[in-house]
């Protein structure tokens, strides 16, 4: 009955009322010990609330996640952590909370051997931690993802991008560390040496070392289109 009412509210685009009705359905399923149906209803409630009350959407999705993790359904739980992270990114603009949910999602995906999905979440974390000037954490993630993809025939071409971003983070903190990092990446991943990214880094480091502002500007300009 609640689910039917919720769908009627959805058709009328009354998102808060739809969310409320799905929540009531979820609670009823919980009383009946029907965990899967309860979790599904909480997700439906979260999706409805997303359009009207982002915080309530998060509450419902967290309730669904609790049920899924209790059932050992970690891949589904990971997916809903991503949804919550996206709400924090776009609706509530709380980047630190978005990072926390992407990290949790990555942990669950790793536990289920879904390394590609885990890496996608980790790259989000790296980008945001770099924005927040937490460069060491960003470096560790970019290096970790780069190392995990460089031996994969389908993904190895992405590795140079991750090592490039790690080196840039190093460069912001310390020029010598950036130089050593580039050498390390070349040794680990010989294909990196011939890449456009590696050549750009070396040009950037050389111009900075020589304090040559013209060369530095010339070296930096390609970064604007990367």
PDB file of C-alpha atoms in Angstrom:
ATOM      1  CA  UNK A   1       0.000   0.000   0.000  1.00  0.00           C
ATOM      2  CA  UNK A   2       2.788   2.435   0.943  1.00  0.00           C
ATOM      3  CA  UNK A   3       4.744   1.550  -2.196  1.00  0.00           C
ATOM      4  CA  UNK A   4       1.689   2.172  -4.362  1.00  0.00           C
ATOM      5  CA  UNK A   5       1.127   5.546  -2.691  1.00  0.00           C
ATOM      6  CA  UNK A   6       4.819   6.384  -3.162  1.00  0.00           C
ATOM      7  CA  UNK A   7       4.617   5.679  -6.877  1.00  0.00           C
ATOM      8  CA  UNK A   8       1.517   7.878  -7.154  1.00  0.00           C
ATOM      9  CA  UNK A   9       3.429  10.693  -5.431  1.00  0.00           C
ATOM     10  CA  UNK A  10       6.346  10.130  -7.831  1.00  0.00           C
ATOM     11  CA  UNK A  11       4.014  10.503 -10.803  1.00  0.00           C
ATOM     12  CA  UNK A  12       2.788  13.773  -9.298  1.00  0.00           C
ATOM     13  CA  UNK A  13       6.435  14.834  -8.745  1.00  0.00           C
ATOM     14  CA  UNK A  14       5.733  15.230  -5.025  1.00  0.00           C
ATOM     15  CA  UNK A  15       9.193  13.951  -4.092  1.00  0.00           C
ATOM     16  CA  UNK A  16       9.043  14.508  -0.313  1.00  0.00           C
ATOM     17  CA  UNK A  17       5.740  12.665  -0.012  1.00  0.00           C
ATOM     18  CA  UNK A  18       7.103   9.848  -2.207  1.00  0.00           C
ATOM     19  CA  UNK A  19      10.177   9.618   0.003  1.00  0.00           C
ATOM     20  CA  UNK A  20       8.048   9.496   3.143  1.00  0.00           C
ATOM     21  CA  UNK A  21       5.866   6.728   1.709  1.00  0.00           C
ATOM     22  CA  UNK A  22       8.878   4.640   0.629  1.00  0.00           C
ATOM     23  CA  UNK A  23      10.338   5.105   4.138  1.00  0.00           C
ATOM     24  CA  UNK A  24       7.127   3.804   5.697  1.00  0.00           C
ATOM     25  CA  UNK A  25       7.239   0.829   3.338  1.00  0.00           C
ATOM     26  CA  UNK A  26      10.851   0.161   4.367  1.00  0.00           C
ATOM     27  CA  UNK A  27       9.974   0.227   8.071  1.00  0.00           C
ATOM     28  CA  UNK A  28       7.095  -2.160   7.464  1.00  0.00           C
ATOM     29  CA  UNK A  29       9.405  -4.567   5.617  1.00  0.00           C
ATOM     30  CA  UNK A  30      11.849  -4.368   8.547  1.00  0.00           C
ATOM     31  CA  UNK A  31       9.076  -5.361  10.959  1.00  0.00           C
ATOM     32  CA  UNK A  32       8.312  -8.317   8.707  1.00  0.00           C
ATOM     33  CA  UNK A  33      12.021  -9.281   8.678  1.00  0.00           C
ATOM     34  CA  UNK A  34      12.191  -8.764   4.917  1.00  0.00           C
ATOM     35  CA  UNK A  35      15.625  -7.178   4.722  1.00  0.00           C
ATOM     36  CA  UNK A  36      16.030  -7.115   0.941  1.00  0.00           C
ATOM     37  CA  UNK A  37      12.657  -5.409   0.422  1.00  0.00           C
ATOM     38  CA  UNK A  38      13.422  -2.950   3.230  1.00  0.00           C
ATOM     39  CA  UNK A  39      16.756  -2.013   1.662  1.00  0.00           C
ATOM     40  CA  UNK A  40      15.137  -1.598  -1.776  1.00  0.00           C
ATOM     41  CA  UNK A  41      12.476   0.702  -0.281  1.00  0.00           C
ATOM     42  CA  UNK A  42      15.118   2.783   1.527  1.00  0.00           C
ATOM     43  CA  UNK A  43      16.967   3.201  -1.786  1.00  0.00           C
ATOM     44  CA  UNK A  44      13.715   4.218  -3.507  1.00  0.00           C
ATOM     45  CA  UNK A  45      13.124   6.711  -0.691  1.00  0.00           C
ATOM     46  CA  UNK A  46      16.645   8.076  -1.097  1.00  0.00           C
ATOM     47  CA  UNK A  47      16.193   8.515  -4.843  1.00  0.00           C
ATOM     48  CA  UNK A  48      12.934  10.400  -4.283  1.00  0.00           C
ATOM     49  CA  UNK A  49      14.380  12.603  -1.530  1.00  0.00           C
ATOM     50  CA  UNK A  50      17.385  13.445  -3.732  1.00  0.00           C
ATOM     51  CA  UNK A  51      15.115  15.792  -5.663  1.00  0.00           C
ATOM     52  CA  UNK A  52      13.797  17.596  -2.579  1.00  0.00           C
ATOM     53  CA  UNK A  53      15.816  16.935   0.597  1.00  0.00           C
ATOM     54  CA  UNK A  54      19.450  15.823   0.012  1.00  0.00           C
ATOM     55  CA  UNK A  55      20.168  15.208   3.703  1.00  0.00           C
ATOM     56  CA  UNK A  56      17.130  12.962   4.071  1.00  0.00           C
ATOM     57  CA  UNK A  57      18.225  11.145   0.905  1.00  0.00           C
ATOM     58  CA  UNK A  58      21.576  10.456   2.579  1.00  0.00           C
ATOM     59  CA  UNK A  59      19.853   9.184   5.736  1.00  0.00           C
ATOM     60  CA  UNK A  60      17.777   6.716   3.710  1.00  0.00           C
ATOM     61  CA  UNK A  61      20.725   5.525   1.623  1.00  0.00           C
ATOM     62  CA  UNK A  62      22.767   5.009   4.808  1.00  0.00           C
ATOM     63  CA  UNK A  63      19.900   2.899   6.192  1.00  0.00           C
ATOM     64  CA  UNK A  64      19.987   0.800   3.011  1.00  0.00           C
ATOM     65  CA  UNK A  65      23.787   0.485   3.245  1.00  0.00           C
ATOM     66  CA  UNK A  66      23.501  -0.808   6.836  1.00  0.00           C
ATOM     67  CA  UNK A  67      21.145  -3.541   5.663  1.00  0.00           C
ATOM     68  CA  UNK A  68      23.249  -4.486   2.636  1.00  0.00           C
ATOM     69  CA  UNK A  69      26.480  -4.695   4.657  1.00  0.00           C
ATOM     70  CA  UNK A  70      24.671  -6.802   7.273  1.00  0.00           C
ATOM     71  CA  UNK A  71      23.665  -9.134   4.426  1.00  0.00           C
ATOM     72  CA  UNK A  72      27.221  -9.192   3.040  1.00  0.00           C
ATOM     73  CA  UNK A  73      26.187  -7.352  -0.136  1.00  0.00           C
ATOM     74  CA  UNK A  74      29.233  -5.099  -0.192  1.00  0.00           C
ATOM     75  CA  UNK A  75      29.228  -4.325  -3.927  1.00  0.00           C
ATOM     76  CA  UNK A  76      25.716  -2.864  -3.689  1.00  0.00           C
ATOM     77  CA  UNK A  77      26.681  -0.991  -0.514  1.00  0.00           C
ATOM     78  CA  UNK A  78      29.688   0.472  -2.352  1.00  0.00           C
ATOM     79  CA  UNK A  79      27.452   1.706  -5.173  1.00  0.00           C
ATOM     80  CA  UNK A  80      25.219   3.554  -2.695  1.00  0.00           C
ATOM     81  CA  UNK A  81      28.240   5.091  -0.956  1.00  0.00           C
ATOM     82  CA  UNK A  82      29.114   6.597  -4.355  1.00  0.00           C
ATOM     83  CA  UNK A  83      25.589   8.030  -4.638  1.00  0.00           C
ATOM     84  CA  UNK A  84      25.983   9.646  -1.214  1.00  0.00           C
ATOM     85  CA  UNK A  85      29.400  11.004  -2.191  1.00  0.00           C
ATOM     86  CA  UNK A  86      27.861  12.559  -5.318  1.00  0.00           C
ATOM     87  CA  UNK A  87      25.141  14.231  -3.221  1.00  0.00           C
ATOM     88  CA  UNK A  88      27.846  15.726  -0.994  1.00  0.00           C
ATOM     89  CA  UNK A  89      29.736  16.847  -4.112  1.00  0.00           C
ATOM     90  CA  UNK A  90      26.901  18.520  -5.958  1.00  0.00           C
ATOM     91  CA  UNK A  91      24.068  19.305  -3.537  1.00  0.00           C
ATOM     92  CA  UNK A  92      25.615  19.849  -0.115  1.00  0.00           C
ATOM     93  CA  UNK A  93      29.137  20.805  -1.290  1.00  0.00           C
ATOM     94  CA  UNK A  94      30.905  19.044   1.565  1.00  0.00           C
ATOM     95  CA  UNK A  95      34.040  17.686  -0.095  1.00  0.00           C
ATOM     96  CA  UNK A  96      35.496  16.050   3.015  1.00  0.00           C
ATOM     97  CA  UNK A  97      32.345  13.967   3.508  1.00  0.00           C
ATOM     98  CA  UNK A  98      32.338  13.116  -0.202  1.00  0.00           C
ATOM     99  CA  UNK A  99      35.938  11.897   0.185  1.00  0.00           C
ATOM    100  CA  UNK A 100      34.975   9.709   3.165  1.00  0.00           C
ATOM    101  CA  UNK A 101      32.215   7.973   1.178  1.00  0.00           C
ATOM    102  CA  UNK A 102      34.416   7.464  -1.886  1.00  0.00           C
ATOM    103  CA  UNK A 103      37.050   5.901   0.397  1.00  0.00           C
ATOM    104  CA  UNK A 104      34.480   3.603   1.991  1.00  0.00           C
ATOM    105  CA  UNK A 105      33.221   2.598  -1.438  1.00  0.00           C
ATOM    106  CA  UNK A 106      36.786   1.848  -2.572  1.00  0.00           C
ATOM    107  CA  UNK A 107      37.336  -0.342   0.517  1.00  0.00           C
ATOM    108  CA  UNK A 108      34.212  -2.374  -0.208  1.00  0.00           C
ATOM    109  CA  UNK A 109      35.082  -2.766  -3.893  1.00  0.00           C
ATOM    110  CA  UNK A 110      38.613  -3.899  -2.999  1.00  0.00           C
ATOM    111  CA  UNK A 111      37.202  -6.457  -0.585  1.00  0.00           C
ATOM    112  CA  UNK A 112      35.116  -7.843  -3.443  1.00  0.00           C
ATOM    113  CA  UNK A 113      38.109  -7.842  -5.849  1.00  0.00           C
ATOM    114  CA  UNK A 114      36.480  -5.135  -7.999  1.00  0.00           C
ATOM    115  CA  UNK A 115      39.781  -3.307  -8.394  1.00  0.00           C
ATOM    116  CA  UNK A 116      38.765  -1.219 -11.396  1.00  0.00           C
ATOM    117  CA  UNK A 117      35.743   0.191  -9.527  1.00  0.00           C
ATOM    118  CA  UNK A 118      37.895   0.730  -6.425  1.00  0.00           C
ATOM    119  CA  UNK A 119      40.447   2.689  -8.474  1.00  0.00           C
ATOM    120  CA  UNK A 120      37.757   4.963  -9.919  1.00  0.00           C
ATOM    121  CA  UNK A 121      36.715   5.902  -6.378  1.00  0.00           C
ATOM    122  CA  UNK A 122      40.326   6.348  -5.264  1.00  0.00           C
ATOM    123  CA  UNK A 123      41.038   8.694  -8.182  1.00  0.00           C
ATOM    124  CA  UNK A 124      38.132  10.865  -7.010  1.00  0.00           C
ATOM    125  CA  UNK A 125      39.701  10.902  -3.540  1.00  0.00           C
ATOM    126  CA  UNK A 126      43.109  11.830  -4.999  1.00  0.00           C
ATOM    127  CA  UNK A 127      41.679  14.722  -7.024  1.00  0.00           C
ATOM    128  CA  UNK A 128      39.838  16.146  -4.036  1.00  0.00           C
ATOM    129  CA  UNK A 129      42.687  15.683  -1.548  1.00  0.00           C
ATOM    130  CA  UNK A 130      44.972  17.525  -3.987  1.00  0.00           C
ATOM    131  CA  UNK A 131      42.407  20.355  -4.123  1.00  0.00           C
ATOM    132  CA  UNK A 132      42.456  20.436  -0.321  1.00  0.00           C
ATOM    133  CA  UNK A 133      46.284  20.604  -0.474  1.00  0.00           C
ATOM    134  CA  UNK A 134      46.652  17.177   1.140  1.00  0.00           C
ATOM    135  CA  UNK A 135      49.335  16.429  -1.419  1.00  0.00           C
ATOM    136  CA  UNK A 136      50.984  13.465   0.295  1.00  0.00           C
ATOM    137  CA  UNK A 137      47.710  11.542   0.380  1.00  0.00           C
ATOM    138  CA  UNK A 138      47.044  12.394  -3.283  1.00  0.00           C
ATOM    139  CA  UNK A 139      50.564  11.234  -4.238  1.00  0.00           C
ATOM    140  CA  UNK A 140      50.111   7.900  -2.454  1.00  0.00           C
ATOM    141  CA  UNK A 141      46.826   7.237  -4.262  1.00  0.00           C
ATOM    142  CA  UNK A 142      48.091   8.243  -7.722  1.00  0.00           C
ATOM    143  CA  UNK A 143      51.175   6.043  -7.250  1.00  0.00           C
ATOM    144  CA  UNK A 144      49.071   3.153  -5.973  1.00  0.00           C
ATOM    145  CA  UNK A 145      46.623   3.329  -8.889  1.00  0.00           C
ATOM    146  CA  UNK A 146      49.441   3.880 -11.396  1.00  0.00           C
ATOM    147  CA  UNK A 147      51.300   0.824 -10.107  1.00  0.00           C
ATOM    148  CA  UNK A 148      48.158  -1.318 -10.192  1.00  0.00           C
ATOM    149  CA  UNK A 149      47.347  -0.359 -13.809  1.00  0.00           C
ATOM    150  CA  UNK A 150      50.784  -0.302 -15.455  1.00  0.00           C
ATOM    151  CA  UNK A 151      50.913  -4.087 -15.917  1.00  0.00           C
ATOM    152  CA  UNK A 152      47.384  -4.329 -17.254  1.00  0.00           C
ATOM    153  CA  UNK A 153      47.394  -4.378 -21.093  1.00  0.00           C
ATOM    154  CA  UNK A 154      44.071  -2.525 -21.229  1.00  0.00           C
ATOM    155  CA  UNK A 155      44.845   0.077 -18.561  1.00  0.00           C
ATOM    156  CA  UNK A 156      48.603   0.647 -18.791  1.00  0.00           C
ATOM    157  CA  UNK A 157      48.207   3.746 -20.963  1.00  0.00           C
ATOM    158  CA  UNK A 158      46.374   5.448 -18.091  1.00  0.00           C
ATOM    159  CA  UNK A 159      49.278   4.767 -15.722  1.00  0.00           C
ATOM    160  CA  UNK A 160      51.394   7.566 -17.238  1.00  0.00           C
ATOM    161  CA  UNK A 161      48.623  10.053 -16.398  1.00  0.00           C
ATOM    162  CA  UNK A 162      48.535   8.924 -12.757  1.00  0.00           C
ATOM    163  CA  UNK A 163      52.322   9.098 -12.393  1.00  0.00           C
ATOM    164  CA  UNK A 164      52.230  12.528 -14.035  1.00  0.00           C
ATOM    165  CA  UNK A 165      49.678  13.772 -11.488  1.00  0.00           C
ATOM    166  CA  UNK A 166      51.669  12.275  -8.616  1.00  0.00           C
ATOM    167  CA  UNK A 167      54.808  14.070  -9.852  1.00  0.00           C
ATOM    168  CA  UNK A 168      52.913  17.363 -10.117  1.00  0.00           C
ATOM    169  CA  UNK A 169      51.811  17.005  -6.490  1.00  0.00           C
ATOM    170  CA  UNK A 170      55.446  16.327  -5.561  1.00  0.00           C
ATOM    171  CA  UNK A 171      56.502  19.407  -7.538  1.00  0.00           C
ATOM    172  CA  UNK A 172      54.109  21.647  -5.593  1.00  0.00           C
ATOM    173  CA  UNK A 173      55.658  20.438  -2.314  1.00  0.00           C
ATOM    174  CA  UNK A 174      59.323  20.053  -3.231  1.00  0.00           C
ATOM    175  CA  UNK A 175      61.214  20.237  -6.530  1.00  0.00           C
ATOM    176  CA  UNK A 176      63.865  17.668  -5.552  1.00  0.00           C
ATOM    177  CA  UNK A 177      61.188  15.151  -4.545  1.00  0.00           C
ATOM    178  CA  UNK A 178      59.540  15.693  -7.934  1.00  0.00           C
ATOM    179  CA  UNK A 179      62.830  14.942  -9.713  1.00  0.00           C
ATOM    180  CA  UNK A 180      63.369  11.780  -7.709  1.00  0.00           C
ATOM    181  CA  UNK A 181      59.754  10.749  -8.289  1.00  0.00           C
ATOM    182  CA  UNK A 182      60.085  11.112 -12.069  1.00  0.00           C
ATOM    183  CA  UNK A 183      63.229   8.946 -11.990  1.00  0.00           C
ATOM    184  CA  UNK A 184      61.423   6.346  -9.895  1.00  0.00           C
ATOM    185  CA  UNK A 185      58.418   6.252 -12.267  1.00  0.00           C
ATOM    186  CA  UNK A 186      60.710   5.871 -15.294  1.00  0.00           C
ATOM    187  CA  UNK A 187      62.445   2.938 -13.618  1.00  0.00           C
ATOM    188  CA  UNK A 188      59.171   1.292 -12.579  1.00  0.00           C
ATOM    189  CA  UNK A 189      57.395   1.933 -15.873  1.00  0.00           C
ATOM    190  CA  UNK A 190      59.859   2.366 -18.790  1.00  0.00           C
ATOM    191  CA  UNK A 191      57.052   3.422 -21.155  1.00  0.00           C
ATOM    192  CA  UNK A 192      56.677   6.559 -19.030  1.00  0.00           C
ATOM    193  CA  UNK A 193      60.067   7.872 -20.257  1.00  0.00           C
ATOM    194  CA  UNK A 194      58.832   8.392 -23.821  1.00  0.00           C
ATOM    195  CA  UNK A 195      55.477   9.820 -22.849  1.00  0.00           C
ATOM    196  CA  UNK A 196      54.408  13.398 -23.464  1.00  0.00           C
ATOM    197  CA  UNK A 197      53.700  13.679 -19.737  1.00  0.00           C
ATOM    198  CA  UNK A 198      57.241  12.738 -18.713  1.00  0.00           C
ATOM    199  CA  UNK A 199      58.827  15.113 -21.239  1.00  0.00           C
ATOM    200  CA  UNK A 200      56.597  17.904 -19.995  1.00  0.00           C
ATOM    201  CA  UNK A 201      57.586  17.249 -16.377  1.00  0.00           C
ATOM    202  CA  UNK A 202      61.295  17.311 -17.218  1.00  0.00           C
ATOM    203  CA  UNK A 203      60.880  20.555 -19.141  1.00  0.00           C
ATOM    204  CA  UNK A 204      58.975  22.045 -16.210  1.00  0.00           C
ATOM    205  CA  UNK A 205      61.607  20.976 -13.684  1.00  0.00           C
ATOM    206  CA  UNK A 206      64.467  22.232 -15.841  1.00  0.00           C
ATOM    207  CA  UNK A 207      62.848  25.637 -16.369  1.00  0.00           C
ATOM    208  CA  UNK A 208      62.114  25.968 -12.653  1.00  0.00           C
ATOM    209  CA  UNK A 209      65.669  24.979 -11.722  1.00  0.00           C
ATOM    210  CA  UNK A 210      67.115  27.559 -14.102  1.00  0.00           C
ATOM    211  CA  UNK A 211      64.627  30.170 -12.874  1.00  0.00           C
ATOM    212  CA  UNK A 212      63.823  30.826 -16.512  1.00  0.00           C
ATOM    213  CA  UNK A 213      60.370  32.406 -16.460  1.00  0.00           C
ATOM    214  CA  UNK A 214      59.890  32.241 -20.239  1.00  0.00           C
ATOM    215  CA  UNK A 215      60.755  28.547 -20.399  1.00  0.00           C
ATOM    216  CA  UNK A 216      58.663  27.913 -17.321  1.00  0.00           C
ATOM    217  CA  UNK A 217      55.631  29.631 -18.887  1.00  0.00           C
ATOM    218  CA  UNK A 218      56.164  27.673 -22.087  1.00  0.00           C
ATOM    219  CA  UNK A 219      56.412  24.418 -20.122  1.00  0.00           C
ATOM    220  CA  UNK A 220      53.335  25.146 -18.018  1.00  0.00           C
ATOM    221  CA  UNK A 221      51.060  26.155 -20.931  1.00  0.00           C
ATOM    222  CA  UNK A 222      50.281  22.541 -22.043  1.00  0.00           C
ATOM    223  CA  UNK A 223      48.941  21.843 -18.541  1.00  0.00           C
ATOM    224  CA  UNK A 224      46.057  24.157 -19.286  1.00  0.00           C
ATOM    225  CA  UNK A 225      44.749  21.767 -21.914  1.00  0.00           C
ATOM    226  CA  UNK A 226      45.473  18.474 -20.112  1.00  0.00           C
TER     227      UNK A 226
END
